[in-house]
Each structure stands twice: as C-alpha cells, then as structure tokens.
C-alpha positions as a printed NumPy array, in Angstrom:
array([[  0.135,  -0.15 ,   0.015],
       [  1.245,   3.695,  -0.852],
       [  2.211,   6.012,   1.601],
       [ -0.533,   8.1  ,   3.411],
       [ -0.655,  11.881,   1.933],
       [  1.667,  14.114,   3.714],
       [ -0.244,  17.278,   3.067],
       [ -0.795,  19.403,   6.234],
       [ -4.58 ,  19.457,   5.243],
       [ -5.927,  17.28 ,   2.757],
       [ -9.659,  16.335,   1.561],
       [-10.396,  13.2  ,  -0.207],
       [-13.414,  12.745,  -2.746],
       [-13.979,  10.366,  -5.384],
       [-16.947,  10.86 ,  -7.936],
       [-17.296,   7.135,  -7.779],
       [-17.906,   7.384,  -4.182],
       [-20.26 ,  10.116,  -3.656],
       [-21.556,   9.055,  -0.311],
       [-18.139,   9.426,   1.189],
       [-16.153,  12.599,   1.99 ],
       [-12.976,  12.598,   4.25 ],
       [ -9.951,  14.713,   5.411],
       [ -7.203,  14.883,   6.881],
       [ -5.152,  17.108,   9.193],
       [ -1.6  ,  16.713,  10.069],
       [ -1.301,  20.031,  12.391],
       [ -4.688,  21.123,  13.643],
       [ -3.265,  23.63 ,  16.229],
       [ -4.349,  26.641,  13.58 ],
       [ -7.687,  24.815,  12.688],
       [-10.496,  26.192,  14.494],
       [-14.307,  25.537,  14.197],
       [-17.388,  27.362,  15.598],
       [-20.312,  25.431,  16.373],
       [-21.886,  23.53 ,  13.599],
       [-23.665,  20.348,  12.495],
       [-23.695,  17.899,   9.187],
       [-26.481,  16.296,   7.295],
       [-24.209,  13.232,   7.449],
       [-22.947,  10.98 ,   9.991],
       [-19.574,  11.955,  11.139],
       [-16.824,   9.911,  12.526],
       [-13.049,  10.749,  13.199],
       [ -9.74 ,   9.372,  14.514],
       [ -7.512,  11.598,  16.615],
       [ -4.07 ,  10.021,  15.503],
       [ -2.064,  12.551,  17.71 ],
       [ -1.92 ,  14.923,  20.375],
       [ -4.884,  16.029,  22.304],
       [ -7.937,  18.577,  21.474],
       [-11.154,  19.989,  23.095],
       [-14.164,  18.154,  21.686],
       [-17.738,  19.718,  22.528],
       [-20.93 ,  17.487,  21.206],
       [-24.142,  18.839,  22.526],
       [-23.728,  18.989,  26.217],
       [-20.919,  16.704,  26.58 ],
       [-17.498,  18.23 ,  26.765],
       [-13.948,  16.248,  26.462],
       [-10.53 ,  16.649,  26.04 ],
       [ -9.648,  13.627,  23.43 ],
       [ -6.323,  12.109,  22.985],
       [ -4.702,  10.041,  20.193],
       [ -6.664,   6.665,  19.943],
       [ -9.979,   8.271,  20.587],
       [-12.588,   8.166,  18.013],
       [-15.434,  10.734,  18.031],
       [-18.704,  10.272,  16.67 ],
       [-21.229,  13.07 ,  15.464],
       [-24.988,  11.964,  14.66 ],
       [-26.615,  13.894,  12.017],
       [-27.444,  17.382,  13.11 ],
       [-25.333,  17.123,  16.169],
       [-24.091,  20.599,  17.219],
       [-20.417,  20.171,  17.545],
       [-16.953,  21.607,  17.513],
       [-13.314,  20.215,  18.207],
       [-10.371,  22.9  ,  18.653],
       [ -6.817,  22.618,  19.473],
       [ -5.644,  23.072,  23.678],
       [ -3.283,  26.108,  24.108],
       [ -0.97 ,  25.422,  21.203],
       [ -0.805,  21.525,  21.922],
       [ -0.361,  19.679,  18.634],
       [ -2.664,  17.344,  17.399],
       [ -3.748,  15.76 ,  14.355],
       [ -7.075,  14.129,  12.968],
       [ -8.919,  12.164,  10.289],
       [-12.593,  12.613,   9.715],
       [-15.303,  11.039,   7.64 ],
       [-18.65 ,  12.209,   6.416],
       [-21.239,   9.458,   5.323],
       [-24.552,  10.029,   3.386],
       [-27.425,   8.995,   5.165],
       [-29.286,   7.041,   2.579],
       [-25.901,   4.985,   1.943],
       [-25.198,   4.092,   5.41 ],
       [-28.963,   2.849,   6.288],
       [-29.012,   0.744,   2.956],
       [-25.702,  -0.895,   4.258],
       [-27.058,  -1.363,   7.784],
       [-30.175,  -2.763,   6.499],
       [-32.658,  -0.366,   8.425],
       [-35.473,   1.796,   7.422],
       [-34.12 ,   4.847,   9.67 ],
       [-31.158,   5.686,  11.413],
       [-30.899,   5.536,  14.793],
       [-28.166,   7.6  ,  16.678],
       [-25.385,   6.201,  18.576],
       [-25.47 ,   7.054,  22.083],
       [-21.53 ,   7.49 ,  22.355],
       [-20.198,  10.824,  21.208],
       [-16.587,   9.205,  22.097],
       [-14.889,   6.163,  21.972],
       [-11.611,   4.528,  23.513],
       [-12.169,   1.336,  22.157],
       [ -8.86 ,   0.316,  20.287],
       [-10.305,  -2.281,  17.758],
       [-12.557,   0.551,  16.558],
       [ -9.589,   3.174,  16.184],
       [ -7.448,   0.57 ,  14.428],
       [-10.458,  -0.378,  12.288],
       [-11.135,   3.304,  11.383],
       [ -7.486,   4.198,  10.564],
       [ -7.313,   1.281,   8.532],
       [-10.139,   2.385,   6.361],
       [ -8.64 ,   6.011,   6.06 ],
       [ -5.724,   4.256,   4.994],
       [ -7.436,   2.511,   1.922],
       [ -9.565,   5.644,   1.139],
       [ -6.541,   8.2  ,   0.847],
       [ -4.173,   5.853,  -1.111],
       [ -4.571,   6.76 ,  -4.847],
       [ -3.556,   2.935,  -5.793],
       [ -6.397,   1.179,  -4.253],
       [ -9.124,   0.334,  -6.829],
       [-12.796,   1.88 ,  -5.907],
       [-14.149,  -1.887,  -5.61 ],
       [-11.762,  -2.355,  -2.499],
       [-12.336,   1.192,  -1.206],
       [-16.264,   0.546,  -1.101],
       [-15.685,  -3.089,   0.364],
       [-13.64 ,  -1.485,   3.413],
       [-16.324,   1.325,   3.723],
       [-19.21 ,  -1.45 ,   3.921],
       [-17.345,  -3.863,   6.233],
       [-16.5  ,  -0.829,   8.752],
       [-19.723,   0.564,   8.984],
       [-21.557,  -2.971,   8.988],
       [-19.506,  -3.841,  11.95 ],
       [-20.137,  -0.391,  13.682],
       [-23.585,  -1.613,  14.984],
       [-21.994,  -4.362,  16.665],
       [-19.531,  -2.455,  18.731],
       [-21.816,   0.912,  19.799],
       [-24.847,   1.066,  21.818],
       [-27.849,   3.084,  19.959],
       [-30.304,   5.02 ,  21.525],
       [-34.039,   6.155,  20.591],
       [-34.667,   9.881,  20.049],
       [-37.4  ,  10.996,  22.752],
       [-40.471,  12.009,  21.526],
       [-40.371,  15.16 ,  23.153],
       [-37.244,  16.135,  21.225],
       [-39.279,  15.607,  17.539],
       [-41.838,  18.443,  18.268],
       [-43.493,  18.747,  14.794],
       [-43.382,  22.858,  15.385],
       [-39.611,  22.597,  15.749],
       [-39.318,  20.206,  12.576],
       [-41.341,  22.476,  10.339],
       [-39.105,  25.581,  11.585],
       [-36.071,  23.645,  10.602],
       [-37.405,  22.34 ,   7.002],
       [-38.75 ,  25.941,   6.427],
       [-35.111,  27.517,   7.166],
       [-33.499,  24.551,   5.107],
       [-35.851,  25.106,   2.128],
       [-35.277,  29.02 ,   1.987],
       [-31.719,  29.058,   3.656],
       [-30.089,  31.197,   0.611],
       [-32.649,  34.029,   1.288],
       [-32.985,  36.689,   4.078],
       [-35.366,  35.271,   6.721],
       [-37.379,  36.817,   9.631],
       [-37.778,  35.475,  12.792],
       [-41.306,  36.165,  12.853],
       [-41.642,  34.389,   9.395],
       [-40.217,  31.199,  11.036],
       [-42.327,  31.48 ,  14.009],
       [-45.237,  31.801,  11.957],
       [-44.439,  28.782,  10.019],
       [-43.433,  26.756,  13.17 ],
       [-46.91 ,  27.868,  15.232],
       [-44.77 ,  29.194,  18.261],
       [-44.015,  32.623,  19.538],
       [-40.582,  33.834,  18.577],
       [-39.183,  33.946,  22.133],
       [-40.166,  30.372,  22.655],
       [-38.897,  29.244,  19.077],
       [-35.824,  30.318,  19.857],
       [-35.533,  28.496,  22.939],
       [-36.699,  25.14 ,  21.745],
       [-35.006,  25.475,  18.621],
       [-31.755,  25.89 ,  20.454],
       [-32.626,  23.028,  22.952],
       [-33.121,  21.152,  19.722],
       [-30.537,  21.685,  17.694],
       [-27.809,  23.234,  19.423],
       [-28.047,  26.531,  17.847],
       [-30.229,  29.376,  17.466],
       [-32.46 ,  29.395,  13.799],
       [-29.838,  32.245,  12.574],
       [-27.004,  29.858,  12.962],
       [-28.818,  26.95 ,  11.742],
       [-29.428,  29.128,   8.425],
       [-25.733,  29.889,   8.176],
       [-24.976,  26.149,   8.586],
       [-27.425,  25.49 ,   5.912],
       [-25.724,  28.279,   3.641],
       [-22.178,  26.584,   4.212],
       [-23.496,  23.202,   3.368],
       [-25.16 ,  24.581,   0.053],
       [-21.963,  26.158,  -0.551],
       [-19.879,  23.111,  -0.156],
       [-22.255,  21.417,  -2.627],
       [-21.848,  23.827,  -5.122],
       [-17.938,  23.876,  -4.828],
       [-18.097,  20.038,  -5.39 ],
       [-19.592,  20.948,  -8.599],
       [-16.644,  23.008,  -9.723],
       [-18.831,  26.46 ,  -9.516],
       [-16.793,  29.435,  -9.049],
       [-16.433,  30.794,  -5.586],
       [-17.66 ,  34.358,  -6.094],
       [-20.836,  33.116,  -7.689],
       [-21.469,  30.279,  -4.632],
       [-20.853,  33.   ,  -2.177],
       [-23.62 ,  35.098,  -3.72 ],
       [-26.206,  32.596,  -4.533],
       [-25.596,  30.9  ,  -0.745],
       [-27.298,  34.249,   0.344],
       [-23.993,  35.985,   1.408],
       [-23.147,  39.802,   0.814],
       [-19.715,  39.003,  -0.991],
       [-17.081,  36.422,  -1.074],
       [-15.124,  37.886,   1.771],
       [-18.096,  37.268,   4.007],
       [-18.913,  33.784,   2.682],
       [-14.996,  32.75 ,   3.278],
       [-15.217,  34.2  ,   6.942],
       [-18.132,  31.899,   7.423],
       [-16.948,  28.912,   5.622],
       [-13.604,  28.878,   7.443],
       [-15.606,  29.025,  11.006],
       [-17.596,  25.947,   9.933],
       [-15.287,  23.893,   7.919],
       [-11.786,  24.913,   9.169],
       [-10.65 ,  24.999,   5.593],
       [-10.935,  28.   ,   3.008],
       [-13.289,  27.464,  -0.122],
       [-10.328,  27.276,  -2.467],
       [ -8.604,  24.69 ,  -0.133],
       [-12.285,  22.511,   0.192],
       [-12.692,  22.825,  -3.786],
       [ -9.238,  22.28 ,  -5.128],
       [ -9.062,  18.896,  -6.247],
       [ -5.848,  16.45 ,  -6.738],
       [ -5.095,  12.809,  -7.611],
       [ -6.844,  10.625,  -5.311],
       [ -7.803,  13.126,  -2.968],
       [ -8.645,  16.94 ,  -2.881],
       [ -5.614,  18.307,  -1.137],
       [ -5.342,  21.683,   0.389],
       [ -2.537,  23.69 ,   1.305],
       [ -1.766,  25.416,   4.272],
       [ -4.432,  27.528,   5.616],
       [ -4.273,  31.451,   4.644],
       [ -4.292,  33.985,   7.491]])
C-alpha cells in the first residue's frame, strides 16, 4: 500500500464514491471550528496529540487513539488546546447509503459521542489508509467502508430519540429554514410557520439543534456552498447564490464551519482533494 498523503491539510473525494467524504489534518493547532452540524453521519480518529471536543452537552479532552462520533444534526466543535499539537482524520457519510448498508429503514443515533475502543480506532484508521491511497481500486475502498460500517452497529450502543425532542413545530421551522436558507429570513416569519412565539421558538430550537435559527441558517448555507463548490462553480458565484453579501463574508463563515477556505475545499488532486496550509 502506498504511503499516506503528507499534506498538512487534505480532503478526499471520489466521484465513484459520492456517499463518502474524508479529510486529514496533520497539524490542527491552526484549525479552529465554530459550533456547526452536518446532515451526514460523521466519525473521526484523533491520530496524535490532544484537543477539546464539544458535542451537545458533552465536553471532552480527547487524545490520540480516540474515535469521535457525530450523529446527523449534532451541534459540535473540536479545537486545539493552548497550542498543543494534534492531528485527526474525519469521514462524512451519506445517510441514505449508511441506512442501506446497515439494512435499516431509519437511522438510530449512537449513544456515544467518543470512544477509546482500540479495535474501533484501528479499524477506522485502516479504512482511512485505504480511502486516501490513490493506488487502491474503487471496489476495494467501497468494500472497506461497507465492512467497517456493517461492524459499527455491533460495537456501539444506539439510543431512541425521545418523542419530546421530535416536536413537529421545531421540525417545521427547521425544514422551512433549510428550504429557504439562501434568502433573508425574519424570525417572525419562521415563528409563523412553526406555530410558536418567536421567543419560545428560539429557546426550543436551541434545545433541539444546539444553535439558534440564525446559526442553523448559516450552517445550511455553508452546506449548500460545499455542494456547489464540489460541482466546480466559481467561489464568488457560490458566495452570492448562498446568500452572502460578498466572497469575503462567505469565506469568513466557511472557515468557521469547515476550518478550511473555500479554495482549499474545492481544489482537486489525484486520489484526494488536497489543500495547502490555511492562509491567514
């Protein structure tokens, strides 16, 4: 097997495997995230050093050998500890593919937000090696991913979402924001759709999603922007169509959510999408 990529910051994508996206950061001291979430299931391996990890109400200092897990829509952030070196690898998994692999109708969230199971860590790290290796055939990569996620259910406990957390009012608000995320929205407009008062909506929305409706909208705009960048659209066009005032504003918010610039995220390379060192 070929050596792992040595880039300080690398993204991996393969058009033949559109349900998977990965990233690798060799030195995370300058890679900082704001609170954000993904529509995907996300799982990562801390490969060196230590960092601070927040997921909902859970806060951990995680070290090398730890696996971190984020269920879809979990508000989370992982950041350096006082210039302590750390590195990590993250994988983002499409939910339709994952539920098909696990042979279930609907995804049930995992209870753990972090695990120090050495077998789980080694299995995940080996799968990353396969994905990032440009010499490995697509079928081998797909088989490695299917085997890993097929085994994941056997190693981790799942939880049922409490009915109180699935209120239709908040779901209507979230769906409305998602559908109209690229245009300017007013809180009263979202409240009218949800059937809740504006003040109660903000409190209930934060309790459900870990962020305010405005933060949720920004998060959705960045997810929209990521999709458009993967399609190859120019950054300035993506910025404006995503609802940002200009490219500079888009870049600032993008870095807060993705910990990379739009150019770094979009830049293709052989076998994986590689990014140069983050620019100030």
